[in-house]
Coordinates of C-alpha atoms in Angstrom, one line a residue:
M1 CA 12.4 -20.6 39.2
I2 CA 14.3 -17.4 39.6
P3 CA 18.0 -18.9 39.8
A4 CA 16.9 -21.1 36.6
L5 CA 15.6 -17.9 34.5
L6 CA 19.3 -16.2 35.5
A7 CA 21.0 -19.3 34.6
A8 CA 19.2 -19.0 31.3
L9 CA 19.8 -15.4 30.9
A10 CA 23.6 -15.9 31.5
I11 CA 23.8 -18.9 29.1
G12 CA 22.0 -16.9 26.3
G13 CA 24.4 -13.8 26.8
I14 CA 27.4 -16.2 26.9
L15 CA 26.1 -17.8 23.6
I16 CA 25.4 -14.4 22.2
V17 CA 29.3 -13.3 23.0
A18 CA 30.7 -16.6 22.1
F19 CA 28.9 -16.2 18.5
W20 CA 28.6 -12.3 18.1
D21 CA 30.4 -12.3 14.9
E22 CA 28.5 -14.7 13.3
I23 CA 25.3 -13.2 14.2
V24 CA 26.3 -9.7 12.9
D25 CA 27.4 -11.4 9.7
W26 CA 24.3 -13.1 9.1
L27 CA 22.3 -9.7 10.1
K28 CA 24.4 -8.2 7.4
K29 CA 23.7 -10.7 4.7
L30 CA 19.8 -10.5 5.8
V31 CA 19.6 -6.8 5.2
A32 CA 21.6 -6.9 1.8
G33 CA 19.4 -9.8 0.7
L34 CA 16.2 -7.9 1.5
R35 CA 17.4 -4.4 -0.3
R36 CA 18.4 -6.7 -3.3
M37 CA 14.8 -8.2 -3.1
F38 CA 13.2 -4.7 -2.6
S39 CA 15.2 -3.0 -5.6
Q40 CA 14.3 -5.9 -7.8
L41 CA 10.6 -5.9 -6.8
K42 CA 10.4 -2.0 -7.2
K43 CA 11.7 -2.3 -10.7
K44 CA 9.0 -4.8 -11.6
V45 CA 6.4 -3.3 -9.9
A46 CA 5.8 0.4 -11.0
H47 CA 2.5 1.5 -10.4
A48 CA -0.2 4.5 -10.7
A49 CA -3.7 4.7 -9.4
G50 CA -6.4 6.8 -9.6
A51 CA -9.9 7.3 -8.2
F52 CA -12.6 8.2 -10.0
I53 CA -16.4 9.3 -9.3
Q54 CA -19.5 9.3 -11.4
R55 CA -22.9 10.2 -10.7
V56 CA -25.1 7.3 -12.1
E57 CA -28.6 7.9 -10.9
R58 CA -30.5 10.1 -8.5
K59 CA -28.6 9.8 -5.3
L60 CA -26.4 7.1 -6.5
A61 CA -22.4 7.6 -7.3
A62 CA -20.1 5.1 -8.5
I63 CA -17.0 5.2 -7.3
R64 CA -14.3 3.4 -9.7
H65 CA -10.5 2.8 -8.8
K66 CA -8.1 1.9 -11.6
L67 CA -4.9 0.6 -10.6
Y68 CA -1.8 0.2 -13.4
Y69 CA 0.8 -1.8 -12.8
Q70 CA 3.6 -4.2 -14.6
E71 CA 3.6 -7.8 -14.5
A72 CA 6.2 -9.4 -16.4
G73 CA 6.9 -6.6 -18.7
E74 CA 3.3 -6.3 -19.5
W75 CA 0.9 -3.2 -18.2
V76 CA -1.9 -4.5 -16.5
E77 CA -5.4 -2.0 -15.6
E78 CA -7.1 -3.3 -12.6
T79 CA -10.7 -1.8 -12.0
T80 CA -12.8 -1.8 -8.9
T81 CA -16.2 -0.4 -9.2
R82 CA -18.7 0.1 -6.2
K83 CA -22.2 2.0 -6.4
I84 CA -22.9 4.2 -2.8
D85 CA -25.2 6.5 -1.8
E86 CA -24.1 10.1 -2.6
S87 CA -24.3 11.3 1.1
E88 CA -21.7 8.7 1.6
I89 CA -19.1 11.1 0.0
P90 CA -17.7 14.1 1.6
A91 CA -19.4 17.5 0.6
S92 CA -16.2 18.7 -0.8
I93 CA -16.0 15.6 -3.5
R94 CA -20.0 15.5 -3.8
R95 CA -19.7 19.2 -5.1
K96 CA -17.3 18.3 -8.0
I97 CA -19.7 15.5 -9.0
S98 CA -21.8 16.1 -12.4
N99 CA -22.9 13.6 -15.0
H100 CA -19.7 12.9 -16.3
E101 CA -16.7 11.1 -14.6
T102 CA -14.9 12.7 -12.5
E103 CA -11.4 12.5 -11.3
V104 CA -10.8 12.8 -7.6
T105 CA -7.7 11.2 -6.7
D106 CA -6.3 14.3 -5.1
E107 CA -9.3 15.1 -2.8
V108 CA -9.4 11.3 -1.6
E109 CA -5.3 11.3 -0.9
S110 CA -6.0 14.4 1.0
E111 CA -9.3 13.7 2.8
L112 CA -8.0 10.2 4.1
Q113 CA -4.2 11.6 4.4
L114 CA -3.0 8.8 2.2
S115 CA -0.9 8.7 -0.9
L116 CA -1.7 6.5 -3.8
N117 CA 1.6 6.4 -5.1

């Protein structure tokens, strides 16, 4: 078993040395292609996001996440809403809640140590 493994490693090493230039060229083309693809994707998919919270009823809140992105040259707004118990909201954010919609993107980002942009 060990001699077969050593032989396979030796053959693999010989093949890598023999085709090294082709392997390097293929990797360079792959990286260049990925860079081009991500550059085009970055241009096509500009986005912004925001999180909003609103007191709906006693002890209930609606969390609304709005995502804006560009698709085929058109801007799209995607809104997701979820009602939750106010006790599930961190106290620092709960203090800001009133009867109107409140922007909490910065607080959510810092609480979760995330960035929505």
